[in-house]
Coordinates of C-alpha atoms in Angstrom, one line a residue:
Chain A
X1 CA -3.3 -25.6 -3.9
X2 CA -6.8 -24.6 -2.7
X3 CA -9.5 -23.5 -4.9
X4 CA -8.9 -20.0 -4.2
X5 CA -8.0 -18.4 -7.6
X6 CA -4.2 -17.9 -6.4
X7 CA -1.0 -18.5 -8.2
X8 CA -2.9 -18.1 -11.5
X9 CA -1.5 -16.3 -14.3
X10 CA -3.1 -13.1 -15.4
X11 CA -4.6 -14.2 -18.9
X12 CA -6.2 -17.0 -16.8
X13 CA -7.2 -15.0 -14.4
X14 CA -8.9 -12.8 -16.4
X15 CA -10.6 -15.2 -18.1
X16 CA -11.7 -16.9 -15.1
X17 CA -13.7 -13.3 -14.7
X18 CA -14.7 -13.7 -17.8
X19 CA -16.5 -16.8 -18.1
X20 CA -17.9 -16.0 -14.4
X21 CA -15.9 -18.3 -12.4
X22 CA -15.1 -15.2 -10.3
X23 CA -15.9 -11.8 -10.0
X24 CA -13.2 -8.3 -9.5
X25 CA -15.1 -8.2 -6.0
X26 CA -15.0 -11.7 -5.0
X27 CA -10.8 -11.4 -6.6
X28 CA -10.1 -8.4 -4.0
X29 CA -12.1 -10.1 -0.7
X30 CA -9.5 -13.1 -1.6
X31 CA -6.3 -10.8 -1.6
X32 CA -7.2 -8.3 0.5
X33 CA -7.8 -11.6 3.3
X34 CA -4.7 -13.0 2.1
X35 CA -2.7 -9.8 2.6
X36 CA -4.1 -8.9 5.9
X37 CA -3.8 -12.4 7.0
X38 CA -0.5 -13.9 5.5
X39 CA 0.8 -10.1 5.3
X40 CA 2.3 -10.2 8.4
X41 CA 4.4 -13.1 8.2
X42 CA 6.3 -11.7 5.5
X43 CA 6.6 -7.8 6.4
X44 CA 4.9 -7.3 3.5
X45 CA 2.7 -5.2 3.8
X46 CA 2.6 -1.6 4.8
X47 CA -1.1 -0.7 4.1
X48 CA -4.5 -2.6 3.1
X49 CA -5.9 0.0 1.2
X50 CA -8.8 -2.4 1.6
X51 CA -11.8 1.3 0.9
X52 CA -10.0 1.5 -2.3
X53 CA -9.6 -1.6 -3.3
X54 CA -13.6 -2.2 -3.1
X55 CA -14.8 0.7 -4.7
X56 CA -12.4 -0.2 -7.7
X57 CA -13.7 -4.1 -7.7
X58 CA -17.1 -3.1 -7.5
X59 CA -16.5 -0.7 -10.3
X60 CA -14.9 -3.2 -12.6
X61 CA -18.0 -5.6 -11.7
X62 CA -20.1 -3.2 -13.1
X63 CA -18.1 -2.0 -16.5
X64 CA -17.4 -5.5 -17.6
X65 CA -21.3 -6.4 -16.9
X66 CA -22.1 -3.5 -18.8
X67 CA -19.6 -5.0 -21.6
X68 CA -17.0 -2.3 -21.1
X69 CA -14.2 -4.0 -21.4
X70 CA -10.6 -2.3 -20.1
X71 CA -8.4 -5.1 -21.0
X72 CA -6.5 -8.2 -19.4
X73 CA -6.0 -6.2 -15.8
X74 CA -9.8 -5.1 -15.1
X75 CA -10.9 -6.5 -12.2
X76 CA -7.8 -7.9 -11.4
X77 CA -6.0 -7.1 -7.9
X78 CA -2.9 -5.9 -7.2
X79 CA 0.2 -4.3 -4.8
X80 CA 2.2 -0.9 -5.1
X81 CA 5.8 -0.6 -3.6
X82 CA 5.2 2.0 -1.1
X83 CA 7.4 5.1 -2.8
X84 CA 4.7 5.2 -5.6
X85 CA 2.3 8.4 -3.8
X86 CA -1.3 7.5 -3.5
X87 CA -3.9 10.2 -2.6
X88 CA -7.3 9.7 -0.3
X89 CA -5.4 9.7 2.7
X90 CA -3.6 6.4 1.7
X91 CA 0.1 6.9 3.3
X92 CA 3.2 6.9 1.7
X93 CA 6.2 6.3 3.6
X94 CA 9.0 5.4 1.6
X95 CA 9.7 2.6 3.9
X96 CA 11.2 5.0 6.0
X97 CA 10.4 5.4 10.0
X98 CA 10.4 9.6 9.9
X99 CA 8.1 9.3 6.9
X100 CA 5.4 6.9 7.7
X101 CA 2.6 9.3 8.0
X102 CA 3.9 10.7 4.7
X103 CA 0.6 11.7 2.4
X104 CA 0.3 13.0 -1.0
X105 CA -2.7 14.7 -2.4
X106 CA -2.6 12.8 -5.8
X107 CA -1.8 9.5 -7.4
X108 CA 1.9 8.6 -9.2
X109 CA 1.3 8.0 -12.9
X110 CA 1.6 4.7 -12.9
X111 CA -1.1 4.1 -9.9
X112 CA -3.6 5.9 -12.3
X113 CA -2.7 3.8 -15.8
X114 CA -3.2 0.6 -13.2
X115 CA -7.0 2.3 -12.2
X116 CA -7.5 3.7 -15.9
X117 CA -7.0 -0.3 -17.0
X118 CA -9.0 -1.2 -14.4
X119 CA -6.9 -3.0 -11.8
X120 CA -7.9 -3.1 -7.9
X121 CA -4.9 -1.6 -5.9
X122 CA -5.4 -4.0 -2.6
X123 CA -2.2 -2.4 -0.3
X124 CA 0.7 -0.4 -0.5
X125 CA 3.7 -2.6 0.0
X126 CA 6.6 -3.2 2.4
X127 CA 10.1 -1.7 0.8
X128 CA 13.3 -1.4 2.4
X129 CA 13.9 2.6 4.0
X130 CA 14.7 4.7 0.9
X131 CA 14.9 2.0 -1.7
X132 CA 18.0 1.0 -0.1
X133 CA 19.7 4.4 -0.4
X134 CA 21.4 5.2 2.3
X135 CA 23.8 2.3 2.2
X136 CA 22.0 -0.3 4.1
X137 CA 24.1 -3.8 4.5
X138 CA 21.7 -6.7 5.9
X139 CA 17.9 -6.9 5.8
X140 CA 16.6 -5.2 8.8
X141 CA 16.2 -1.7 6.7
X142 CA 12.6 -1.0 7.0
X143 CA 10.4 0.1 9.3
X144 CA 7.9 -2.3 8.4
X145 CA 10.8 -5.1 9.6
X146 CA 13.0 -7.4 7.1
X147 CA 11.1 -9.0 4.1
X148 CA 10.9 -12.2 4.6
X149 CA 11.2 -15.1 1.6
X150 CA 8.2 -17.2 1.7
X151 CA 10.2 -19.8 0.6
X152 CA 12.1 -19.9 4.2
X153 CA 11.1 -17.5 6.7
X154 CA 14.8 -17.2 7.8
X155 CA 15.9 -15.8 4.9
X156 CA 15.6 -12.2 3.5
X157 CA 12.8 -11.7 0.2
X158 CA 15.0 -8.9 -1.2
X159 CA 15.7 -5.1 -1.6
X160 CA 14.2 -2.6 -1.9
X161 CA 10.7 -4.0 -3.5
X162 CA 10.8 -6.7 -0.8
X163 CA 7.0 -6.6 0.1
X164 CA 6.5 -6.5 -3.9
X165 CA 8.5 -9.6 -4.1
X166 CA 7.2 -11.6 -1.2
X167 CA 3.6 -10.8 -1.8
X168 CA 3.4 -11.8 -5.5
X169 CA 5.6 -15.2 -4.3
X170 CA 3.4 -15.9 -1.4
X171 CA 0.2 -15.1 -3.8
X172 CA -1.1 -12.0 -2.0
X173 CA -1.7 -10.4 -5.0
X174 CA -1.2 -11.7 -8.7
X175 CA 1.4 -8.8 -9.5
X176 CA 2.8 -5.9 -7.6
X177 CA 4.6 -2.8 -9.1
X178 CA 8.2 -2.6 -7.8
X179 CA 11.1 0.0 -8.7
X180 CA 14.4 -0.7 -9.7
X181 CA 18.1 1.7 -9.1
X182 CA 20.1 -1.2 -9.1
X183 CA 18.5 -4.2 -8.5
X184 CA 15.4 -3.7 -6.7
X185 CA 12.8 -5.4 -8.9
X186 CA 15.6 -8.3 -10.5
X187 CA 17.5 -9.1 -6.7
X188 CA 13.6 -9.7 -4.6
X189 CA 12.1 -11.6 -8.0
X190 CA 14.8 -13.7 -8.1
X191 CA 15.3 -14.6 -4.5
X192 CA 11.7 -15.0 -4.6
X193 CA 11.3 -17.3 -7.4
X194 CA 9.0 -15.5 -9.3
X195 CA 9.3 -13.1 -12.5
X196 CA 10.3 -9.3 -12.8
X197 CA 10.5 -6.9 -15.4
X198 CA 13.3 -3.7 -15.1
X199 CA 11.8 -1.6 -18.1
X200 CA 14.7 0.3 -20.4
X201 CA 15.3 3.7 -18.3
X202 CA 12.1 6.2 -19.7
X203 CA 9.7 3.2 -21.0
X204 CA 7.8 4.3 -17.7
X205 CA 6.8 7.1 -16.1
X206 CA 8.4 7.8 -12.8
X207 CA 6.1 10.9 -11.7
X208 CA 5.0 10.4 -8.0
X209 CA 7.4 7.9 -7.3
X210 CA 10.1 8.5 -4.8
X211 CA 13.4 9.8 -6.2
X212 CA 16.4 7.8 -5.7
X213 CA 18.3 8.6 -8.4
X214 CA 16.7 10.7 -10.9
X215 CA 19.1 9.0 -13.7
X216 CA 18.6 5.3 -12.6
X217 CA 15.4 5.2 -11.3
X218 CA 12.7 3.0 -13.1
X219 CA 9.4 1.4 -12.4
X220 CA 8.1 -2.2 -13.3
X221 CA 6.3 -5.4 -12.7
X222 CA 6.8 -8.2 -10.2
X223 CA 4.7 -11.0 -11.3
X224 CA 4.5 -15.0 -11.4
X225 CA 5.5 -15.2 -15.1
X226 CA 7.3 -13.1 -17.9
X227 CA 4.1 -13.0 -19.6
X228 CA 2.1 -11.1 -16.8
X229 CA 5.5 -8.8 -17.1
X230 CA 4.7 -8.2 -20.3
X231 CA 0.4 -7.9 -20.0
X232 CA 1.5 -5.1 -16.9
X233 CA 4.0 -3.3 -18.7
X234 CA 1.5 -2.7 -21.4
X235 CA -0.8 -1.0 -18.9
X236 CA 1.9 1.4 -17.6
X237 CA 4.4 2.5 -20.0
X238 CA 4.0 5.3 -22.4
X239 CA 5.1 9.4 -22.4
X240 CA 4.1 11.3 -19.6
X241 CA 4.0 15.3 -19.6
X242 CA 4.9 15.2 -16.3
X243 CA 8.1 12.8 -16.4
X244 CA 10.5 14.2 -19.2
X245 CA 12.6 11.5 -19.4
X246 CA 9.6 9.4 -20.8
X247 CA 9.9 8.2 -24.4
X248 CA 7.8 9.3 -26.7
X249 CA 8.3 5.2 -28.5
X250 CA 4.6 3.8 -28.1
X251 CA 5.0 0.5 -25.7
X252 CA 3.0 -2.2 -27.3
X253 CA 3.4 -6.0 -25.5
X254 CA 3.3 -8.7 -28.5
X255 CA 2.7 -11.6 -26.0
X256 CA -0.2 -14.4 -26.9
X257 CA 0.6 -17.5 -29.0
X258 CA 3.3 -15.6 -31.8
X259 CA 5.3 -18.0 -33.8
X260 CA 7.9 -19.7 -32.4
X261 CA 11.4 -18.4 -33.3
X262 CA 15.2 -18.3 -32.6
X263 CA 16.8 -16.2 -30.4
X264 CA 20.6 -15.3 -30.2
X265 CA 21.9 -15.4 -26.4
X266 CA 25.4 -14.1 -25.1
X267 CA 27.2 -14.6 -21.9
X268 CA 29.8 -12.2 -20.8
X269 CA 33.2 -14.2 -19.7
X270 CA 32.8 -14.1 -15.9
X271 CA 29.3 -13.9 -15.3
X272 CA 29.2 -17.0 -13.0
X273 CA 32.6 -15.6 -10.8
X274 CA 31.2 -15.6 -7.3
X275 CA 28.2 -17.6 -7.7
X276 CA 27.2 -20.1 -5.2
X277 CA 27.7 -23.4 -7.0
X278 CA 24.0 -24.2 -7.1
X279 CA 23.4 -21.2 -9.0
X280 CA 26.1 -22.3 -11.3
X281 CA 24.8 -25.3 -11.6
X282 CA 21.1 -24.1 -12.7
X283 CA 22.5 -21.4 -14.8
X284 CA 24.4 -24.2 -17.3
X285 CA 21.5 -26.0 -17.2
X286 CA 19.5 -22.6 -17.9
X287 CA 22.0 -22.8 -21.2
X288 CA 21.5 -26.0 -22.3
X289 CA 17.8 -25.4 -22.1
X290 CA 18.4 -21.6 -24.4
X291 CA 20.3 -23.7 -26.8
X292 CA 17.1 -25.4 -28.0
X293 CA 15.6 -22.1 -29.0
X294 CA 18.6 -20.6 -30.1
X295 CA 22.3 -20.1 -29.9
X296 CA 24.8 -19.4 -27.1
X297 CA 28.2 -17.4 -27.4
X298 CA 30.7 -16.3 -24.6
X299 CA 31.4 -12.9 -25.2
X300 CA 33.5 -10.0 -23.8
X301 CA 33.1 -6.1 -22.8
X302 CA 36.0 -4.1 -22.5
X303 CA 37.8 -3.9 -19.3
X304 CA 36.3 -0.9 -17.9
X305 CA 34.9 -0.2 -14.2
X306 CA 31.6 -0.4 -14.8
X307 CA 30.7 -0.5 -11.4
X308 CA 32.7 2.7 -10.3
X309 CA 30.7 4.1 -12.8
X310 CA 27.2 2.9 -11.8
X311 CA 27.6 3.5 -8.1
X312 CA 29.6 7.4 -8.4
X313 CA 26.2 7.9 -10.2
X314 CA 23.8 6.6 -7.8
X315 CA 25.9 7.9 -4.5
X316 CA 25.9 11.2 -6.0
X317 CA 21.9 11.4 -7.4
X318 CA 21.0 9.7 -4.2
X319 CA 22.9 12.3 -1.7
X320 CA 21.4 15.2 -3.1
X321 CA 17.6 13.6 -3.5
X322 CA 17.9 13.1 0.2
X323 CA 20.2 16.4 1.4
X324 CA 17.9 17.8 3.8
X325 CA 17.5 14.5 5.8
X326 CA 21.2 13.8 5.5
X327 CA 22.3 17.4 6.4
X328 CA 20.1 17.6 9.5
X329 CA 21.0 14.5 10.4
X330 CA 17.5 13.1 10.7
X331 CA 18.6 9.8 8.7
X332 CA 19.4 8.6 12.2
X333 CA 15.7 8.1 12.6
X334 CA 16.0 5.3 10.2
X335 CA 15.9 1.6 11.2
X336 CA 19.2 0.3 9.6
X337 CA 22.3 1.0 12.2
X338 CA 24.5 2.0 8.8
X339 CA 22.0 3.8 7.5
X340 CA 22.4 6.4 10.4
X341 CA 25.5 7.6 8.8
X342 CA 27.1 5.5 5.6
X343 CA 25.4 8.5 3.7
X344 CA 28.0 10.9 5.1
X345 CA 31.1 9.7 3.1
X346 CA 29.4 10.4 -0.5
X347 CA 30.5 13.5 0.3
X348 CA 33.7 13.1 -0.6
X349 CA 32.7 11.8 -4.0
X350 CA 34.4 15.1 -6.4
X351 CA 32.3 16.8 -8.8
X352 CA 34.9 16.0 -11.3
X353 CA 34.9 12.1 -10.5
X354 CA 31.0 12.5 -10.4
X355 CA 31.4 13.9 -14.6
X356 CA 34.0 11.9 -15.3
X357 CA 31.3 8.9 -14.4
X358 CA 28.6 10.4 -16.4
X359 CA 31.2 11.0 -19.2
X360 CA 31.8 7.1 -18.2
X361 CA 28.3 6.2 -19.0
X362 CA 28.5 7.3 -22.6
X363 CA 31.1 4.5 -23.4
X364 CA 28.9 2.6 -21.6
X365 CA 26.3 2.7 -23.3
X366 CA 28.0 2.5 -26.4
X367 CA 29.9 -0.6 -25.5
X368 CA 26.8 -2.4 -24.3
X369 CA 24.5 -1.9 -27.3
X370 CA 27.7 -2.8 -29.6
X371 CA 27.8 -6.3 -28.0
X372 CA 23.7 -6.4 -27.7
X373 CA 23.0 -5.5 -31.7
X374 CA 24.8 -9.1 -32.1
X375 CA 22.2 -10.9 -29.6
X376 CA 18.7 -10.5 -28.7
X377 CA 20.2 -11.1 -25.3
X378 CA 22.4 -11.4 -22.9
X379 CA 22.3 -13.7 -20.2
X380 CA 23.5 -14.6 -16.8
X381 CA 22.0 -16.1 -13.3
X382 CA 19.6 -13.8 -12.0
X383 CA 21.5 -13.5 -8.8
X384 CA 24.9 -14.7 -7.6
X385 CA 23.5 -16.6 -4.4
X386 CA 20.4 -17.6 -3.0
X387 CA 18.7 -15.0 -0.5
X388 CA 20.8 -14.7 2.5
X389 CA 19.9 -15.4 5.6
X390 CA 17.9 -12.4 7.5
X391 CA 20.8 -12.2 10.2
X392 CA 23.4 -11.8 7.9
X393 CA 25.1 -8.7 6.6
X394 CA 24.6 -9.8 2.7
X395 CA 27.4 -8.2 1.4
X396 CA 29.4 -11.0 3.5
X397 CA 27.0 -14.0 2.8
X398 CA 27.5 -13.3 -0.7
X399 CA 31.1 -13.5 -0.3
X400 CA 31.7 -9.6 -1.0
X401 CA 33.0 -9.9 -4.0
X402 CA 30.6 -11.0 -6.2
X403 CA 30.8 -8.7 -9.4
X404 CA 27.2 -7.1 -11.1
X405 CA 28.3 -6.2 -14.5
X406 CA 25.5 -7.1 -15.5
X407 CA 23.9 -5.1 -13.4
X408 CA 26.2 -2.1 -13.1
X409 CA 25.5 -2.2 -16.9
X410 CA 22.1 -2.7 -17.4
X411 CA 21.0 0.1 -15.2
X412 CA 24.0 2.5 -15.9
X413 CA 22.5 2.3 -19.7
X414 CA 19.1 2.0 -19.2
X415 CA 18.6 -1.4 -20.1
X416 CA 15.6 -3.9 -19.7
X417 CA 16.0 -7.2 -18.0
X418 CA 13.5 -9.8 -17.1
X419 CA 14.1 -12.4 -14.8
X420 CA 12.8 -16.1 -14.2
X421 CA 12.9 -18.4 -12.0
X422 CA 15.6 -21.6 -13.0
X423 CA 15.8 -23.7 -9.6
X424 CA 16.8 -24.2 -6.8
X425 CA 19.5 -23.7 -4.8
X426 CA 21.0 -23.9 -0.9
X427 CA 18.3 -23.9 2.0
X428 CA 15.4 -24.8 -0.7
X429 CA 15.4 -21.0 -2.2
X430 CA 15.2 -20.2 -5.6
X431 CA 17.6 -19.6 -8.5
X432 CA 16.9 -17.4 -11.4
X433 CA 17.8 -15.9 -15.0
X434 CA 18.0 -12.8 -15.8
X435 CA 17.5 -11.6 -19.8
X436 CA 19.3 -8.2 -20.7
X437 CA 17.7 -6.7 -23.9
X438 CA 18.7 -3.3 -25.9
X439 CA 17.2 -0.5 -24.9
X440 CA 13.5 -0.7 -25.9
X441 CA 13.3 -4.6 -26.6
X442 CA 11.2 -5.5 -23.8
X443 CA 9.3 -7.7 -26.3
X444 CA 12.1 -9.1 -27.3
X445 CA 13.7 -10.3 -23.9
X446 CA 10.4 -11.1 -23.1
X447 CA 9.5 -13.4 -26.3
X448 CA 12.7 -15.3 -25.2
X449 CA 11.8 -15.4 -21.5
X450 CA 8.3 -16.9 -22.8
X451 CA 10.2 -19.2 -24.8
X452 CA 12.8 -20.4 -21.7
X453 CA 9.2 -21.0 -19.2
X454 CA 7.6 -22.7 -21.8
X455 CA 10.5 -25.4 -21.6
X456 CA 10.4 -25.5 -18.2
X457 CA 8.1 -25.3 -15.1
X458 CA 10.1 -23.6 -12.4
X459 CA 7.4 -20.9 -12.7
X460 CA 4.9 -23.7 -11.6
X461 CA 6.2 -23.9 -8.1
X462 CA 5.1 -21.9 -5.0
X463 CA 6.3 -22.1 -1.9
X464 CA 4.0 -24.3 1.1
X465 CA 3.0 -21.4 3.1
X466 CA 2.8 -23.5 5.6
X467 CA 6.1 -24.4 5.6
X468 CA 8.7 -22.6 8.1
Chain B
X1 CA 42.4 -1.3 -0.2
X2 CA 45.9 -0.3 -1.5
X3 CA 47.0 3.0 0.7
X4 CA 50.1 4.5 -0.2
X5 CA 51.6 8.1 -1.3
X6 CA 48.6 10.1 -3.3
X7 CA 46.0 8.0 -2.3
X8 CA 46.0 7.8 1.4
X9 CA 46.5 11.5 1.4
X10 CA 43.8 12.1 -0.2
X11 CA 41.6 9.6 1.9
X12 CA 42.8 11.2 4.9
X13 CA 41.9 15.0 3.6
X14 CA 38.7 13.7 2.9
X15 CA 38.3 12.3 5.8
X16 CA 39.1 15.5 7.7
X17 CA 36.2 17.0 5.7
X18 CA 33.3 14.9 6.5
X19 CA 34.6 14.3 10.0
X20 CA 34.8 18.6 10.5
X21 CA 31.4 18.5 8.7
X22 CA 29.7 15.7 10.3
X23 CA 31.9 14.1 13.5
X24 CA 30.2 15.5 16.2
X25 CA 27.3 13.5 15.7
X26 CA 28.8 10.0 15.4
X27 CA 30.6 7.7 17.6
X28 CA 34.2 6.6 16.8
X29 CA 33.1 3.4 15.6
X30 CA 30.7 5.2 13.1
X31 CA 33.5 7.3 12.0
X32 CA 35.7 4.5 11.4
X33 CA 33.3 3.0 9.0
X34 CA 32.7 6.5 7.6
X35 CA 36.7 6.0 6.6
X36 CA 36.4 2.9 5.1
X37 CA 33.3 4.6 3.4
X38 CA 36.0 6.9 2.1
X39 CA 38.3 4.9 1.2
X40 CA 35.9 2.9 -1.4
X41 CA 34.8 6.5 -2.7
X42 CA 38.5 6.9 -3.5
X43 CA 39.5 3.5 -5.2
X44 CA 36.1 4.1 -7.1
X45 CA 37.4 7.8 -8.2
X46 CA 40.9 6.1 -9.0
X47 CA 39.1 3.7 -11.5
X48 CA 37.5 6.5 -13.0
X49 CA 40.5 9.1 -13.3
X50 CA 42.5 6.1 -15.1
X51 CA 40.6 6.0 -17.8
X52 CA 41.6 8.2 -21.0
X53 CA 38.6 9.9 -22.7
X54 CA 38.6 12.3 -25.2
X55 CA 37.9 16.1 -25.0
X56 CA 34.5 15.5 -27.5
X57 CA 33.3 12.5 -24.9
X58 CA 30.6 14.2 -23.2
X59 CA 27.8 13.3 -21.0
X60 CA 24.8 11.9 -22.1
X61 CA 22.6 14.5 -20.4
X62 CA 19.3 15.5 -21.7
X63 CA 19.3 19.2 -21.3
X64 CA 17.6 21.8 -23.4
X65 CA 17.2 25.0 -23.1
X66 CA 13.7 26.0 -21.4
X67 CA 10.8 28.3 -22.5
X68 CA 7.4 28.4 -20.9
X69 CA 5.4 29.6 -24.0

């Protein structure tokens, strides 16, 4: 590692700033080089919003000389996935090819907590072509070209916060703000080796964000440790007038040194069906390592489909967010072949299969929180495989079949999960472990994730950029 | 995927709607996959119709009635 102040934790970072070691402007010259530089190799970016990004640094130099303090993310840099609208000309595209010049004449919620806290938006990154929602099937789904893992440039970062993912692994910038339908912050953290944070459904507010799925949609942190999850989170959730599925339940992150305690993990029966045998591996090892903070059950949801009901959901939500560019066709603009047209056989989804799904949900819900109010969490590998290769359809490199009931679950109810890193697996990529809370425990998923890095130091590794 | 009596008809009047709505604009290859497409949307809505809820188990949607002032 150089002495560029990269691949440092947020509370370090900040203190670094603090005691003088480095400045908010000196911070966004680093990233903003980085980005424009090592950008490229990854897809990552889409735009340095480099005008921006100076104006803020300079600003936070000044406040915190003037002892005004904002908290743990003044001065500090960082990356928005680009369906979060940004005004001053900054584009917006959506990762999408007949949207690129997209602008919007005012800033998403969350990009103005991040400037009210004092962070330094360096660029608006790479995603895959709306969030994934048209059906795409291998990584080539963005205009902006396939994210690319910076732990092996042949193989995909992840969808759809792929820039979000590869930047924060490749240490562009110390966290970037992702969004998550079904697995777009959890699925690039993961294959990335870093840590992400899906907030419960209405923690944060999605106003100015791209719509995918107005029911599923949430926003949250990609960053190196569950800890910077946690200091970001506190900067961006909270009620919004303008999003009324906000929650009016104040967010406040209870990170630091707390005392240590025990937690109470489950493991649905056939989580690890269709998981590489690396990930396997890492994930019992993950276990024996939750064990010495707490206890680990097996445990069992009903037989239900909870992915039917997850996906009628999100095909349904997502057709209608996107009907004008599906009904005139103009999807065939996009980059991803299947994208051009795997839109078209939602509609044959009924409108009484769509209620009977949102009826669905209900049980859901209600199933999920009676088998969480036993645990503080549940737990299961992060992701069934490693990330695929970037020439691969990745529904067949992960075999097909895989099952996410975990996932199907967790954003079908509005869950929060965080995700670590816990290995590695095939091809030198990273494994993870994700932590599925009741609704509105981030803190306590996030306690336990704190807990799980503290034993380890999987979180300590970064990829050679050098390597190829 | 299982095809047989109901459910192939219905996959195949489906299929006859999106083709008559979108067809002209694909290749045969596009529409084949738009089939298979179908034919997922159809297990899925299988899995769904099979399971018994009751006449109270309602949506958990968030609507209230609207006033500006």
């Amino acid at each position: 590692m150089s002495d560029e102040p990269v691949f440092v934790p947020l509370r370090r970072l900040g203190g670094m700033i603090r005691a003088g070691a480095v400045s908010p402007v000196q911070l966004a010259e680093t990233f903003l080089h980085r980005l424009e530089t090592l950008g490229p190799r990854y897809n990552a970016v889409v735009t340095l919003t480099r005008e921006r990004a100076m104006d803020q640094a300079r600003r936070a130099e000044r406040e915190l000389a003037a002892g005004r303090d904002l908290g743990p993310l003044h001065g500090i840099p960082y990356g928005a996935k680009d369906l979060l609208a940004t005004s001053g000309g900054i584009p917006t595209s959506w990762g999408a090819a007949p949207l690129k010049d997209q602008r919007f004449d005012e800033d998403a919620t969350v990009i103005r907590k991040l400037e009210a806290a004092g962070a330094v938006l360096c660029a608006k990154l790479a995603m895959v072509e709306l969030a994934g929602g048209m059906g795409y099937r291998q990584p080539h789904a963005s205009f902006t070209g396939p994210g690319i893992n910076p732990w092996n440039l042949d193989a995909w970062s992840g969808g759809s916060s792929s820039g979000s993912g590869s930047a924060v692994s490749a240490g562009l910038v110390p966290f970037a703000i992702g969004s998550e339908t079904w697995g777009s912050i959890l699925g690039p953290a993961g294959y990335c080796g870093i840590a992400g944070l899906r907030p419960s459904y209405g923690r944060v507010s999605r106003h100015g964000a791209m719509a995918l799925c107005w029911t599923l949609d949430k926003l949250g942190p990609i960053a190196l440790t569950a800890d910077d999850c946690g200091i970001v989170l506190d900067a961006i959730a909270g009620p919004d007038a303008a999003d009324s599925t906000t929650t009016a339940q104040p967010f406040h992150y209870a990170g630091g040194d707390a005392a240590p305690r025990r937690f109470r993990f489950g493991v649905l029966e056939n989580v690890r069906a269709g998981c590489d045998e690396a990930v396997r591996a890492n994930f019992e090892a993950s276990l024996e390592v939750l064990r010495r903070i707490g206890t680990v059950e097996e445990v069992r949801l009903p037989d239900l489909p909870w992915e039917f009901i997850t996906r009628t959901i999100l095909h349904v939500e997502a057709g209608s967010a996107f009907e004008e560019l599906i009904e005139s066709g103009a999807i065939a603009g996009l980059t991803a072949p299947e994208d051009h047209y795997t839109a078209y056989a939602r509609d044959a989804i009924l409108a009484k299969d769509y209620m009977k799904a949102l009826r669905l949900r209900r049980v859901m819900a209600r199933e999920a929180d009676a088998v969480l109010s036993r645990y503080d969490a549940l737990v299961a590998p992060g992701r069934p495989s490693v990330a695929p290769p970037l020439d691969r359809d990745f529904r067949s490199a992960l075999g097909g079949s895989a099952p996410d009931v975990m996932g199907a679950v967790g954003n079908g109810a509005g869950l929060p999960a965080v995700i670590v890193p816990n290995g590695f697996g095939d091809r030198g990529l990273p494994t993870s472990l994700q932590l599925m809370g009741r609704a509105w425990e981030e803190n306590t998923i996030l306690a336990a994730a704190r807990a799980y890095q503290s034993l380890t130091d999987w979180h300590h590794r970064h990829p050679r950029l050098e390597r190829g | 995927m299982e095809e047989s009596g109901l459910g192939s008809n219905e996959v195949d009047r489906l299929f006859a709607m999106v083709a008559e709505r979108y067809g002209a604009r694909l290749t045969p290859a596009q529409l084949e996959d738009v089939r298979k497409g179908i034919e997922a949307v159809v297990t899925g809505a299988r899995a769904l119709r099979a399971v018994k809820l009751a006449n109270s188990d309602e949506p958990m949607q968030p609507f209230v009635p609207f006033r500006a002032d």
